[in-house]
Short mmCIF file of C-alpha atoms and ligand atoms in Angstrom, two decimals:
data_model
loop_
_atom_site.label_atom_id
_atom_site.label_comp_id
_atom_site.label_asym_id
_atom_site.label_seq_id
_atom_site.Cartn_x
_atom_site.Cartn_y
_atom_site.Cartn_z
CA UNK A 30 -15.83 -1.49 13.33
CA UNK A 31 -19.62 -1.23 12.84
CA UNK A 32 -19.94 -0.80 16.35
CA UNK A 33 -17.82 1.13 17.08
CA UNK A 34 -18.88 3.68 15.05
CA UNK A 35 -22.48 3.11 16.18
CA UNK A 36 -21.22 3.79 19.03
CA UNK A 37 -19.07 6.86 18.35
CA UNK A 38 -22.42 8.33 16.33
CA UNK A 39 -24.48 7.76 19.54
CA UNK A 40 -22.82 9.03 22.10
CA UNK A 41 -21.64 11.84 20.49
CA UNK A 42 -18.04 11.13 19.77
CA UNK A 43 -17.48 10.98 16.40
CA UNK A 44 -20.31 12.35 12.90
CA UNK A 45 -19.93 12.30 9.33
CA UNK A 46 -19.04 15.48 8.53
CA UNK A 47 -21.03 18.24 6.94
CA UNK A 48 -23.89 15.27 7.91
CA UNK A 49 -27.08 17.82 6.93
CA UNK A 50 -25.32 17.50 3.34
CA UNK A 51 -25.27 14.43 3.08
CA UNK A 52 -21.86 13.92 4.32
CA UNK A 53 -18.43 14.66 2.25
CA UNK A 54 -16.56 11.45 1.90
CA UNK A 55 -14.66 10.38 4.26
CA UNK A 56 -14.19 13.11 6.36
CA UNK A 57 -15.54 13.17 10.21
CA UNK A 58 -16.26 16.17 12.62
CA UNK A 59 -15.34 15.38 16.34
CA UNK A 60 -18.10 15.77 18.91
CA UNK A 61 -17.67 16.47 22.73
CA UNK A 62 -16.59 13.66 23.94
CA UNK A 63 -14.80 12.93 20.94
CA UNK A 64 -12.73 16.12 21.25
CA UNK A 65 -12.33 15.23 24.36
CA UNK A 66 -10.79 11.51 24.19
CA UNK A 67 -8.47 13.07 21.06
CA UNK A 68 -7.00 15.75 23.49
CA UNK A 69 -6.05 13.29 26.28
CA UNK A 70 -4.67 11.03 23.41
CA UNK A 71 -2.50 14.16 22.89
CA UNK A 72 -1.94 15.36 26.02
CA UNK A 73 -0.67 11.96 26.91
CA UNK A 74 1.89 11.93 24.17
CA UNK A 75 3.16 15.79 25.15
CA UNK A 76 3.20 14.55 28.49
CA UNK A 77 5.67 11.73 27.48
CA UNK A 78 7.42 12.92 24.87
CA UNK A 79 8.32 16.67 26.27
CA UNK A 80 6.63 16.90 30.34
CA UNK A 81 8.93 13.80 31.15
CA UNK A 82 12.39 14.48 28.92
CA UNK A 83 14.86 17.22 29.23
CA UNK A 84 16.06 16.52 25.32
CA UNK A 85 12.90 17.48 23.16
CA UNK A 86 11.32 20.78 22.52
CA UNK A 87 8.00 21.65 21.02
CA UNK A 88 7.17 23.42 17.96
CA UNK A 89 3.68 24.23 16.16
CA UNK A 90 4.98 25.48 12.68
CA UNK A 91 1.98 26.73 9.83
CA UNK A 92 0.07 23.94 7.82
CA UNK A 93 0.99 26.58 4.74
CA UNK A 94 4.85 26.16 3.99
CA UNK A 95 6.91 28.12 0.77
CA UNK A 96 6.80 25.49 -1.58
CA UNK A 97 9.91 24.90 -2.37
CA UNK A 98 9.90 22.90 0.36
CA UNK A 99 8.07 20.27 -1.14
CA UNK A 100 11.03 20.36 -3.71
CA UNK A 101 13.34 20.00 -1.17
CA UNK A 102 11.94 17.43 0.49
CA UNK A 103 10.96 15.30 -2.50
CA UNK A 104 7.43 15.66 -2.22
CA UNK A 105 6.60 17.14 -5.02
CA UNK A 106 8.52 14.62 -7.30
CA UNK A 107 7.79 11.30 -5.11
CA UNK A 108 5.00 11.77 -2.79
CA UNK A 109 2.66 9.74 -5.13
CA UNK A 110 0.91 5.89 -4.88
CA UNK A 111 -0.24 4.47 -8.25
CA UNK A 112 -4.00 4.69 -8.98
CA UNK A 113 -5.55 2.45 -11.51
CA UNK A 114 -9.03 3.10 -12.95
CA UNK A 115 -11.68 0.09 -13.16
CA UNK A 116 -12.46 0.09 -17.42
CA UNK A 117 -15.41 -2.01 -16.38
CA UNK A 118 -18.22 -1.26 -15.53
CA UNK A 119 -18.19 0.88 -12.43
CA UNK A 120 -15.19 2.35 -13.41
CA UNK A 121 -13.81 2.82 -9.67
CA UNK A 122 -10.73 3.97 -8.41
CA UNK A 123 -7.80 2.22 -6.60
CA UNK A 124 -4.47 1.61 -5.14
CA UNK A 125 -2.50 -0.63 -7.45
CA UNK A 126 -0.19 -1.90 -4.36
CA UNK A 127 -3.10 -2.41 -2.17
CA UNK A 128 -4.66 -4.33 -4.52
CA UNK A 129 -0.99 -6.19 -5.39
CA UNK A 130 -0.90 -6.65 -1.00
CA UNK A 131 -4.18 -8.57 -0.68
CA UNK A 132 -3.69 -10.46 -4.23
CA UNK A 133 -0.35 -11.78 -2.24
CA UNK A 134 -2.01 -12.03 0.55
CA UNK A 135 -4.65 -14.54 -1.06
CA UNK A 136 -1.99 -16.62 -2.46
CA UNK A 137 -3.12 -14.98 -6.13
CA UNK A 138 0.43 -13.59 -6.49
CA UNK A 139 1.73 -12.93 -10.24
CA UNK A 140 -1.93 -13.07 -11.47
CA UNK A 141 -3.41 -10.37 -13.78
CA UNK A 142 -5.35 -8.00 -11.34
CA UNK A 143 -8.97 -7.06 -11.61
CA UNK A 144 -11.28 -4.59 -10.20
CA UNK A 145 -12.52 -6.08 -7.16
CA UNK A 146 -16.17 -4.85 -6.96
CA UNK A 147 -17.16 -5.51 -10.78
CA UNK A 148 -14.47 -7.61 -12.04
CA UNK A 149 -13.49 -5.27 -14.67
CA UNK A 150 -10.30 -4.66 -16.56
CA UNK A 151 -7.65 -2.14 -14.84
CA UNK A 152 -6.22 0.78 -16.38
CA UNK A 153 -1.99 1.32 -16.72
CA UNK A 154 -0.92 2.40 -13.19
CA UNK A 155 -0.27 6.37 -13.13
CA UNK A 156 1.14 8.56 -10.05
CA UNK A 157 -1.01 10.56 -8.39
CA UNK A 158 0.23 13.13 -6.03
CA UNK A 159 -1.61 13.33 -2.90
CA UNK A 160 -0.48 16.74 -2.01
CA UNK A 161 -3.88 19.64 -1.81
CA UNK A 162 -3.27 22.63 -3.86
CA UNK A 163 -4.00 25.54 -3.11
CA UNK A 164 -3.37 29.21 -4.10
CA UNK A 165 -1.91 32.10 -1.82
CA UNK A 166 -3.59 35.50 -2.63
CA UNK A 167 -6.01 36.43 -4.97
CA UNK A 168 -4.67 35.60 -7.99
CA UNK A 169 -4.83 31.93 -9.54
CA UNK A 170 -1.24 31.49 -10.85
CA UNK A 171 1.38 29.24 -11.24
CA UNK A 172 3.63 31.75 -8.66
CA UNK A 173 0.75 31.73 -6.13
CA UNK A 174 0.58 28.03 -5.76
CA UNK A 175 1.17 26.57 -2.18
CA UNK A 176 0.02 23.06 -0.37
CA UNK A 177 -1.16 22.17 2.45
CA UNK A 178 1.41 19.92 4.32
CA UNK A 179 1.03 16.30 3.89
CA UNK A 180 2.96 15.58 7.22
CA UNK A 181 4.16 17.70 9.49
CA UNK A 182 7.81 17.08 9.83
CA UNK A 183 8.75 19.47 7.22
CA UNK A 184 7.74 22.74 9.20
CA UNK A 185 10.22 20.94 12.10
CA UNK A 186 13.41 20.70 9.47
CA UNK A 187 12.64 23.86 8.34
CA UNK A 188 12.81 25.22 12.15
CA UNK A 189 15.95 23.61 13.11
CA UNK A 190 18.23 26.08 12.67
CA UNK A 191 15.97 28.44 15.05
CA UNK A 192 15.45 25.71 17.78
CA UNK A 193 19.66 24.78 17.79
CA UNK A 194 19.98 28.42 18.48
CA UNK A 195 17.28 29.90 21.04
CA UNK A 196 16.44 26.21 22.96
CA UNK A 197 20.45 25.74 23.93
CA UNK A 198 19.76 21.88 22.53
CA UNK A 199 22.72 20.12 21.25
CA UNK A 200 22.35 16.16 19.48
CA UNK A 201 21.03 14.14 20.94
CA UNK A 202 18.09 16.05 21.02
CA UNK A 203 14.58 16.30 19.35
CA UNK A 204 11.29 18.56 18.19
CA UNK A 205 8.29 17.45 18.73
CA UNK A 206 4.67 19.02 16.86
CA UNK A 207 1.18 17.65 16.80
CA UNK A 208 -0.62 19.07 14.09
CA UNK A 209 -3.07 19.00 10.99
CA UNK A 210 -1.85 17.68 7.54
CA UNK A 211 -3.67 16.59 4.43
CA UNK A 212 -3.60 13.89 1.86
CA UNK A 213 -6.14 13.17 -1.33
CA UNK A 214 -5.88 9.72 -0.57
CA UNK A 215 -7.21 7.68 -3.50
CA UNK A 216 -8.90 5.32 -1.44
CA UNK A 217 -9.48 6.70 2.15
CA UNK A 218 -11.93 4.41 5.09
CA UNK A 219 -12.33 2.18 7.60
CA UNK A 220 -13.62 5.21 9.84
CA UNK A 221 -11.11 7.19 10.83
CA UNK A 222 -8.47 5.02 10.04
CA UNK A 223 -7.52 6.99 6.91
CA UNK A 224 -8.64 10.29 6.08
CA UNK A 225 -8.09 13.02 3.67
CA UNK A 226 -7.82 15.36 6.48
CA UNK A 227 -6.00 13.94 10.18
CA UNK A 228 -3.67 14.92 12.75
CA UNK A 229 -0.09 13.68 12.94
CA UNK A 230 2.23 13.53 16.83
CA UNK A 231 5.53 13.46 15.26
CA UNK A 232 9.05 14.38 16.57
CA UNK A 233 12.17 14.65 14.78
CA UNK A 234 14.81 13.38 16.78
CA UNK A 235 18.56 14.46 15.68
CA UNK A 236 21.55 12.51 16.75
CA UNK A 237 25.14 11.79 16.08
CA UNK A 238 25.68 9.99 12.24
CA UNK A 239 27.19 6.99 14.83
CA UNK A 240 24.41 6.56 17.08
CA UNK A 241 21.39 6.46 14.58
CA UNK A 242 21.03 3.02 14.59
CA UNK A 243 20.79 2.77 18.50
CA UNK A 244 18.54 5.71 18.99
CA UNK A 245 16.04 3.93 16.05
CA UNK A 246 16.15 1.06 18.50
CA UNK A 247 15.15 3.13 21.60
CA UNK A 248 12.16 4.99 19.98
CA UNK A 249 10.61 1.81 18.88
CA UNK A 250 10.85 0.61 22.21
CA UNK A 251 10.12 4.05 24.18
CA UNK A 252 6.63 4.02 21.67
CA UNK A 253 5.85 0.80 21.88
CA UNK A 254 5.54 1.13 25.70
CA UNK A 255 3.51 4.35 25.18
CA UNK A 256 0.78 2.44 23.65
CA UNK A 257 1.29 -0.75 26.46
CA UNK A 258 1.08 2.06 29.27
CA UNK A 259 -1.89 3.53 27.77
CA UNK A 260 -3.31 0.44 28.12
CA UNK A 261 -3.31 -1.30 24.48
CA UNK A 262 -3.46 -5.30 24.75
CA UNK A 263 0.12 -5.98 24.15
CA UNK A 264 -0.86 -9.14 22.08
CA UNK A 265 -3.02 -6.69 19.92
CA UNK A 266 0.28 -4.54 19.14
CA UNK A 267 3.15 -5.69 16.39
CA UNK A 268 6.71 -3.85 15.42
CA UNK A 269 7.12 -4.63 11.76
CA UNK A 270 10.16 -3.69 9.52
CA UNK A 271 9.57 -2.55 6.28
CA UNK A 272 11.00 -4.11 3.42
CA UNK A 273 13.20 -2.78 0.65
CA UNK A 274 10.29 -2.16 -1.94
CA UNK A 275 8.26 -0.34 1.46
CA UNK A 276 10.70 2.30 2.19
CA UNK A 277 10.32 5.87 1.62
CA UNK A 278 12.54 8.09 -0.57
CA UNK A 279 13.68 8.91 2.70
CA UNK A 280 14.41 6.35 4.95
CA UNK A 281 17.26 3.96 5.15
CA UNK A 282 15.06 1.76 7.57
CA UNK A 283 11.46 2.10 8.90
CA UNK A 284 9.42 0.06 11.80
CA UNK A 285 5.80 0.39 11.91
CA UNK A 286 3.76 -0.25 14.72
CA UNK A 287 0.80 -2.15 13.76
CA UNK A 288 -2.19 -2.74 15.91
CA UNK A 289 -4.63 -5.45 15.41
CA UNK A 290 -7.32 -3.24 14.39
CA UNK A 291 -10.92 -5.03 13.33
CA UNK A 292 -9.60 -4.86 9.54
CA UNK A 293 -6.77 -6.57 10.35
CA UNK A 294 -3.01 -5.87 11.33
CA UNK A 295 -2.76 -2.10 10.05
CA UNK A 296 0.02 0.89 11.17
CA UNK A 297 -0.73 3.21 14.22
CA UNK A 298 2.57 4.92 13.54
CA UNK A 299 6.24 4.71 11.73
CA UNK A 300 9.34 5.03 13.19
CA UNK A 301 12.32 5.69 10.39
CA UNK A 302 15.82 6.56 9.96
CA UNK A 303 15.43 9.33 8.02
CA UNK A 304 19.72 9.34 7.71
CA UNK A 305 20.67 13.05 6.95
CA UNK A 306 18.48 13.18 3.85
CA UNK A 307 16.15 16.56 4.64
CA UNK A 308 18.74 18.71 6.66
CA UNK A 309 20.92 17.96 3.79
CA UNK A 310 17.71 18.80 1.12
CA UNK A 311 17.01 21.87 3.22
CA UNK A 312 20.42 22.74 3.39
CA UNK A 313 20.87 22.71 -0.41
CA UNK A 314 17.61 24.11 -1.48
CA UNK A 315 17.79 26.89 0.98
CA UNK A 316 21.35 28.09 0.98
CA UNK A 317 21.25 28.00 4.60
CA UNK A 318 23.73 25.54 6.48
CA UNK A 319 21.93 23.18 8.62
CA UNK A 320 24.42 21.15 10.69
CA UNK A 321 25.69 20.87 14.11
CA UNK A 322 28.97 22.63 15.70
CA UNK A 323 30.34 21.27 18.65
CA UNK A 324 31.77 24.85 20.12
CA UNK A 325 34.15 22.90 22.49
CA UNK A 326 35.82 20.17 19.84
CA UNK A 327 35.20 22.28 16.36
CA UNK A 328 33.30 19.24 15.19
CA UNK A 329 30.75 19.55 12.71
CA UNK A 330 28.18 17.49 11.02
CA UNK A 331 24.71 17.48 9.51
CA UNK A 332 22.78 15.34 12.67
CA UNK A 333 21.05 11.88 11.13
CA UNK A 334 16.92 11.95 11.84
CA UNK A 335 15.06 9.62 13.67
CA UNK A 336 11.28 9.97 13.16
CA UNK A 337 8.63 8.18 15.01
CA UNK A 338 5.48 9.48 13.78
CA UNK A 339 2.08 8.75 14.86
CA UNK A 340 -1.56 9.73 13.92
CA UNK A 341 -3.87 11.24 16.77
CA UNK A 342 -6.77 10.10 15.11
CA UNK A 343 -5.13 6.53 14.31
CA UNK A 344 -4.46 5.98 17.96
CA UNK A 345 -7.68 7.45 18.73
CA UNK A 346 -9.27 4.60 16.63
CA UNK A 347 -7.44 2.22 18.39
CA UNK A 348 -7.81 3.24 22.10
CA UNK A 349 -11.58 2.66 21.17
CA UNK A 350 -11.20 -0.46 19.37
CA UNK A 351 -9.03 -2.15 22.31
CA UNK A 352 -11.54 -0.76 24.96
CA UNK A 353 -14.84 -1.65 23.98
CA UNK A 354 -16.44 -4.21 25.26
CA UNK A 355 -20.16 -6.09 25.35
CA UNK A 356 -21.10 -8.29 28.48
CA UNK A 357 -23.96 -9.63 30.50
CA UNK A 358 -24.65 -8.32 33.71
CA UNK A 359 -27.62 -9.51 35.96
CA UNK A 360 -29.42 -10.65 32.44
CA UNK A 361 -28.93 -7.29 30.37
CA UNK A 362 -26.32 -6.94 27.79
CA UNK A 363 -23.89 -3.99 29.03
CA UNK A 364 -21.51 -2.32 26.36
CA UNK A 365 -18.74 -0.53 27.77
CA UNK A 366 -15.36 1.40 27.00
CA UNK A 367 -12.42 0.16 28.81
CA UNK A 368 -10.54 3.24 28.46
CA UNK A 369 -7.39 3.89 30.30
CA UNK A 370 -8.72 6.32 32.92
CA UNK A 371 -6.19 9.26 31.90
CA UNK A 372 -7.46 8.75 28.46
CA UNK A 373 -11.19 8.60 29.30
CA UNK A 374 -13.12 11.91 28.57
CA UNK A 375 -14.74 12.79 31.63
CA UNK A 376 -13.30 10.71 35.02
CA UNK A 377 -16.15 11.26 37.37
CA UNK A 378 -20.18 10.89 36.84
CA UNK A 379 -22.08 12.47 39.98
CA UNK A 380 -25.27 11.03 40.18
CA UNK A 381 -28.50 11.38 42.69
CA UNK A 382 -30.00 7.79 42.92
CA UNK A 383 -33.42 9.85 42.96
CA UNK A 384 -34.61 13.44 41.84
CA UNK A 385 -35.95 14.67 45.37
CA UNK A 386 -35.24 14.52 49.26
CA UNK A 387 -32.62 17.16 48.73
CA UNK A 388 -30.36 14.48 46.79
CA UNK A 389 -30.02 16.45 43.10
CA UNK A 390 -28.65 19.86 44.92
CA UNK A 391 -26.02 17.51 47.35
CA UNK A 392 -24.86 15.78 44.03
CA UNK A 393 -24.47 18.95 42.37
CA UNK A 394 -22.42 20.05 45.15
CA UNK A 395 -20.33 17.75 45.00
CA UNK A 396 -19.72 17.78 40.99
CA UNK A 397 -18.84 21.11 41.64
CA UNK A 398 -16.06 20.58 44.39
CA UNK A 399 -14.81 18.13 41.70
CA UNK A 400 -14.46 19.29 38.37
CA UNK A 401 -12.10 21.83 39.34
CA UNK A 402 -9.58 18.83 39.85
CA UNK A 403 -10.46 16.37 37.28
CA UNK A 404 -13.37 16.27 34.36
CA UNK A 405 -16.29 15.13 35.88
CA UNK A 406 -20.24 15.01 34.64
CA UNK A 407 -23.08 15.66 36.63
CA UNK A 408 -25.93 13.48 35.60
CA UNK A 409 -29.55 13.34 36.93
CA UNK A 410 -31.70 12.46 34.18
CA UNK A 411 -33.34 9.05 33.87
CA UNK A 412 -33.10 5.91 35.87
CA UNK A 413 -29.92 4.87 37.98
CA UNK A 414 -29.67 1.92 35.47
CA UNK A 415 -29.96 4.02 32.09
CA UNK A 416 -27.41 7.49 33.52
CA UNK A 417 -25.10 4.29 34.23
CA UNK A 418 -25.06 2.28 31.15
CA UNK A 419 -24.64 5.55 29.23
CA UNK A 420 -21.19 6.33 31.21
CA UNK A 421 -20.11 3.13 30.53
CA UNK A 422 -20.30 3.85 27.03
CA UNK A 423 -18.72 6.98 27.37
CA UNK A 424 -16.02 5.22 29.17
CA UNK A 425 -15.77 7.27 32.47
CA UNK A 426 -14.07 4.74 35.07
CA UNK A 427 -15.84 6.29 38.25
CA UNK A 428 -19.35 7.03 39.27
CA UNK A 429 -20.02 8.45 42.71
CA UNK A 430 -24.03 8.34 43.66
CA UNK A 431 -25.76 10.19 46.47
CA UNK A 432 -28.55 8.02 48.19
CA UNK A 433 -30.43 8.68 51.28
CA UNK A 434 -26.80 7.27 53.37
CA UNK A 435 -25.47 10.62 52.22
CA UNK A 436 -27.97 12.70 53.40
CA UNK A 437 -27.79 11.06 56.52
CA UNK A 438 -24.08 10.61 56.90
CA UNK A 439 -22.31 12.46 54.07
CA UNK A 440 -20.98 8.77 52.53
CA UNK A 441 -21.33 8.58 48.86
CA UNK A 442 -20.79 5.16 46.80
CA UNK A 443 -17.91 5.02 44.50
CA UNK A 444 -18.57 2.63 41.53
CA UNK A 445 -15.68 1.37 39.60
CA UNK A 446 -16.57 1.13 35.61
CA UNK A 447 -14.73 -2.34 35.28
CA UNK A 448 -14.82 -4.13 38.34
CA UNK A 449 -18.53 -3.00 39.26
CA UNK A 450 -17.08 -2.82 42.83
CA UNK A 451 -18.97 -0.10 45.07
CA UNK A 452 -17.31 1.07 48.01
CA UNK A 453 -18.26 3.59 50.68
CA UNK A 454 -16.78 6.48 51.69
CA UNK A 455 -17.09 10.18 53.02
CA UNK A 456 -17.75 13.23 50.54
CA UNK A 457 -14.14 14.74 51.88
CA UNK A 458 -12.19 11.95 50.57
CA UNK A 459 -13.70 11.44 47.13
CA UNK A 460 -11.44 13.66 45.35
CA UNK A 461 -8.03 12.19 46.95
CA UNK A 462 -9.05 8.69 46.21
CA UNK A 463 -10.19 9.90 42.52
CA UNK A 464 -6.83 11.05 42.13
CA UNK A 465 -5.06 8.35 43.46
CA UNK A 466 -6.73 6.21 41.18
CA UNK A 467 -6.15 8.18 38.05
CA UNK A 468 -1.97 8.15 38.97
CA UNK A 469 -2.28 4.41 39.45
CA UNK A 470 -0.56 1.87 37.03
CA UNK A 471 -3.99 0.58 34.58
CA UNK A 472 -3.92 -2.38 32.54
CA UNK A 473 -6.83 -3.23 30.47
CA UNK A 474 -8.99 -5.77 32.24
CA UNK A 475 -10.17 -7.28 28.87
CA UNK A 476 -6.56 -8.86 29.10
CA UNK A 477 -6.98 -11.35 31.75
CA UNK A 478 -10.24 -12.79 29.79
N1 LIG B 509 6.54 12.09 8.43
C1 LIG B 509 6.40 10.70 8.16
C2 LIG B 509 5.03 10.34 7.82
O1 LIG B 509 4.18 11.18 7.61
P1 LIG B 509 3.48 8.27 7.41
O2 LIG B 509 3.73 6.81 7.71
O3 LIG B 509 3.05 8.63 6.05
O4 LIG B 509 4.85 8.99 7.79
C3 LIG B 509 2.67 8.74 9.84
O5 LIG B 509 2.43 8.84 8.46
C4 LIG B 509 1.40 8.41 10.59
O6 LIG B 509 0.38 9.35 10.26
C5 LIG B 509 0.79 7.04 10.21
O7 LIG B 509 1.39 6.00 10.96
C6 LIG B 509 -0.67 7.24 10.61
O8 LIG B 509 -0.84 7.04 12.00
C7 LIG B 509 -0.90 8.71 10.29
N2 LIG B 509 -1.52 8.83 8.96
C8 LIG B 509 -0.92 8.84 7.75
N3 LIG B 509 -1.82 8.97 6.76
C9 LIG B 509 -3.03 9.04 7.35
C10 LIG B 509 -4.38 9.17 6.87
N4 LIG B 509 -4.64 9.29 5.57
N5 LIG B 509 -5.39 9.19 7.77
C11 LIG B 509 -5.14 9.10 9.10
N6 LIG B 509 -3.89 8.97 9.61
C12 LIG B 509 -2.85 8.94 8.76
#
């Protein structure tokens, strides 16, 4: 993880936020390339979750909700973990079921816990909610009091009157939303692995009471090959089903999918049965009925949820963890992102081998002809060796260089990120073969080694 946050701080992908501060726990600031490797993490997931279905719609519904939807939904009430307080002497915070999990998990089980960094004595467990508070308006009171959302399937139960009538959807059909939401996490880290403040990809998928239990099964598989197609190491990637003790308030039965991340196996994203238990919340706080009528048959019914719900910033994490890579090449030690090429930030580096002979103004040329069809990155500053090694880090899968041939000829040399294969061919067909490559089935070369 050290690494890869070295990494993410030096090329410009990830910084501590409010840095010049000294940094607020915690909490990270996405830098270009960073922005852009989130967005095609996105994209992707809009791509395959609304571009290539004709059952889901999309919704982007305000982080700010009335809050008596927290009631509803049981936030308020049960969206808590249980923080103890080290009475020692450092007098730390933490997570009374983490530290239960990795007592288990050390065969300690049953034993009294203790503070792990000084030993000390634990407090009594308390809830804490990890709902934000804020206030609406200029006055501090009780009646002003809203939250920010701490996921961001509530503003898509909310909506689902509105999308059954103006998107002509009938079950089986779902919402999806990608969006900001908040927790005070008592013990936030590993990077951005858990945050106060991240973004969630979730959809709310409603079906038939009857076919819940199938659909669950077809979303764990439909994500799971999200992930494989994206290029994830499919020995690096678990389904686990959560226990009885694990579940939600919600949830009659929850899979996570766990990635193998440097910390250990950890969730990327949960897929539950959420049963009818929020349209049937919303439904009762609210007044409003929220249930399906078949116009044909008469038949009604409040639809059954199925949830998978992912974090952007989560899968971010672990596109980078799965892609990076360190080996030799010609005696130098080369470090270099693996990315799947529709999730790398920029796709094409144009490079002039050398800064004269007419060279720089050809490669610029070029760049230009091609960033109109896919992001590309025109780089002429420092040796051949150096403007490489730093797109390798950056994780772009193509570089195309301009040498004396192309002045000559008008052949460039196409240089493939993982392979280190350079092949030769004509200016005019650059851009075809770039895109042929990008719409190409990729799996992650670190696999066959
Ligand atoms: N609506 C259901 C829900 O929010 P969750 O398991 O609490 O379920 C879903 O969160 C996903 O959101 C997680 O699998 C993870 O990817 C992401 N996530 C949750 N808390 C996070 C945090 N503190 N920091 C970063 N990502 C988080």
């Amino acid at each position: 993880m050290d690494k890869i946050v070295a990494l993410c701080k030096r090329r410009g992908f990830i910084f501590q936020s409010s840095e010049i501060y000294g940094g607020l726990a915690s909490t990270y600031d996405y830098g270009h390339y960073g922005v852009l490797l989130k967005s095609n993490v996105k994209a992707q997931w809009w791509r395959a979750v609304v571009q290539e279905r004709d059952d889901m719609v999309a919704l982007d519904a305000a982080i700010l909700m009335h809050p008596r939807t927290w009631e509803a939904s049981g936030h308020l009430e049960g969206f808590t973990d249980p923080l103890v307080q080290c009475l020692g002497d450092c007098k730390r915070r933490w997570r009374e079921d983490h530290l239960r999990e990795a007592a288990e998990a050390e065969g300690r089980a049953g034993e009294e816990l203790r503070c792990p960094v000084c030993g000390g004595e634990l407090s009594e467990p308390r809830n804490f909610n990890l709902m934000f508070e804020t206030h609406m308006g200029p006055v501090q009171e009780e009646g002003s009091r809203v939250f920010l959302r701490p996921e961001t399937a509530q503003g898509i139960f909310v909506n689902f009157k509105n999308v059954l009538q103006f998107a002509r959807k009938r079950p089986p059909f779902g919402i999806a939303q990608v969006g900001k939401a908040f927790r005070n996490e008592i013990t936030p880290g590993n990077f951005i692995f858990r945050t106060r403040e991240f973004e969630q990809m979730e959809i709310e998928f409603f079906v038939a009471p009857a076919e819940a239990r199938e659909w669950h099964e077809r979303w764990m598989e439909e994500r799971m090959r999200w992930y494989t197609e994206l290029g994830l190491r499919p020995d690096h990637l678990q389904l686990r089903e959560h226990g009885a003790d694990e579940l939600s308030h919600y949830s009659s039965a929850t899979s996570d999918i766990e990635y193998l991340f440097p910390m250990g196996w950890s969730e990327l994203e949960g897929i539950a049965n959420r049963g009818d238990f929020d349209l049937s919340q919303h439904a009762q706080h609210s007044g409003e009925k929220l249930e399906y009528v078949d116009s044909g048959s008469g038949e009604r019914y409040v639809p059954h949820v199925i949830e998978p719900s992912a974090g952007a910033d989560r899968a971010t994490l672990a596109f980078m963890v799965d892609a990076y890579d360190e080996e030799e090449v010609e005696g130098r030690q080369r470090v270099v992102l693996r990315l799947h090429p529709r999730l790398a930030p920029v796709k094409v580096a144009v490079l002039p081998l050398v800064n004269k002979d007419g060279q720089p103004e050809r490669a610029r040329a070029v760049y230009e002809a091609l960033r109109g069809r896919m992001p590309a990155e025109y780089d002429a500053g420092g040796s051949i060796g150096k403007r490489y090694r730093r797109q390798d880090e950056i994780g772009t899968p193509w570089g195309v260089t301009i040498d004396h041939q192309t002045m000559e000829n008008g052949t460039v040399t196409l240089r493939d990120r993982d392979s280190l294969e350079q092949s030769r061919l004509a200016i005019a067909e650059v851009g075809a073969e770039l895109e042929r490559r990008l719409a190409a089935p990729w799996s992650s070369p670190k696999l066959a080694g």
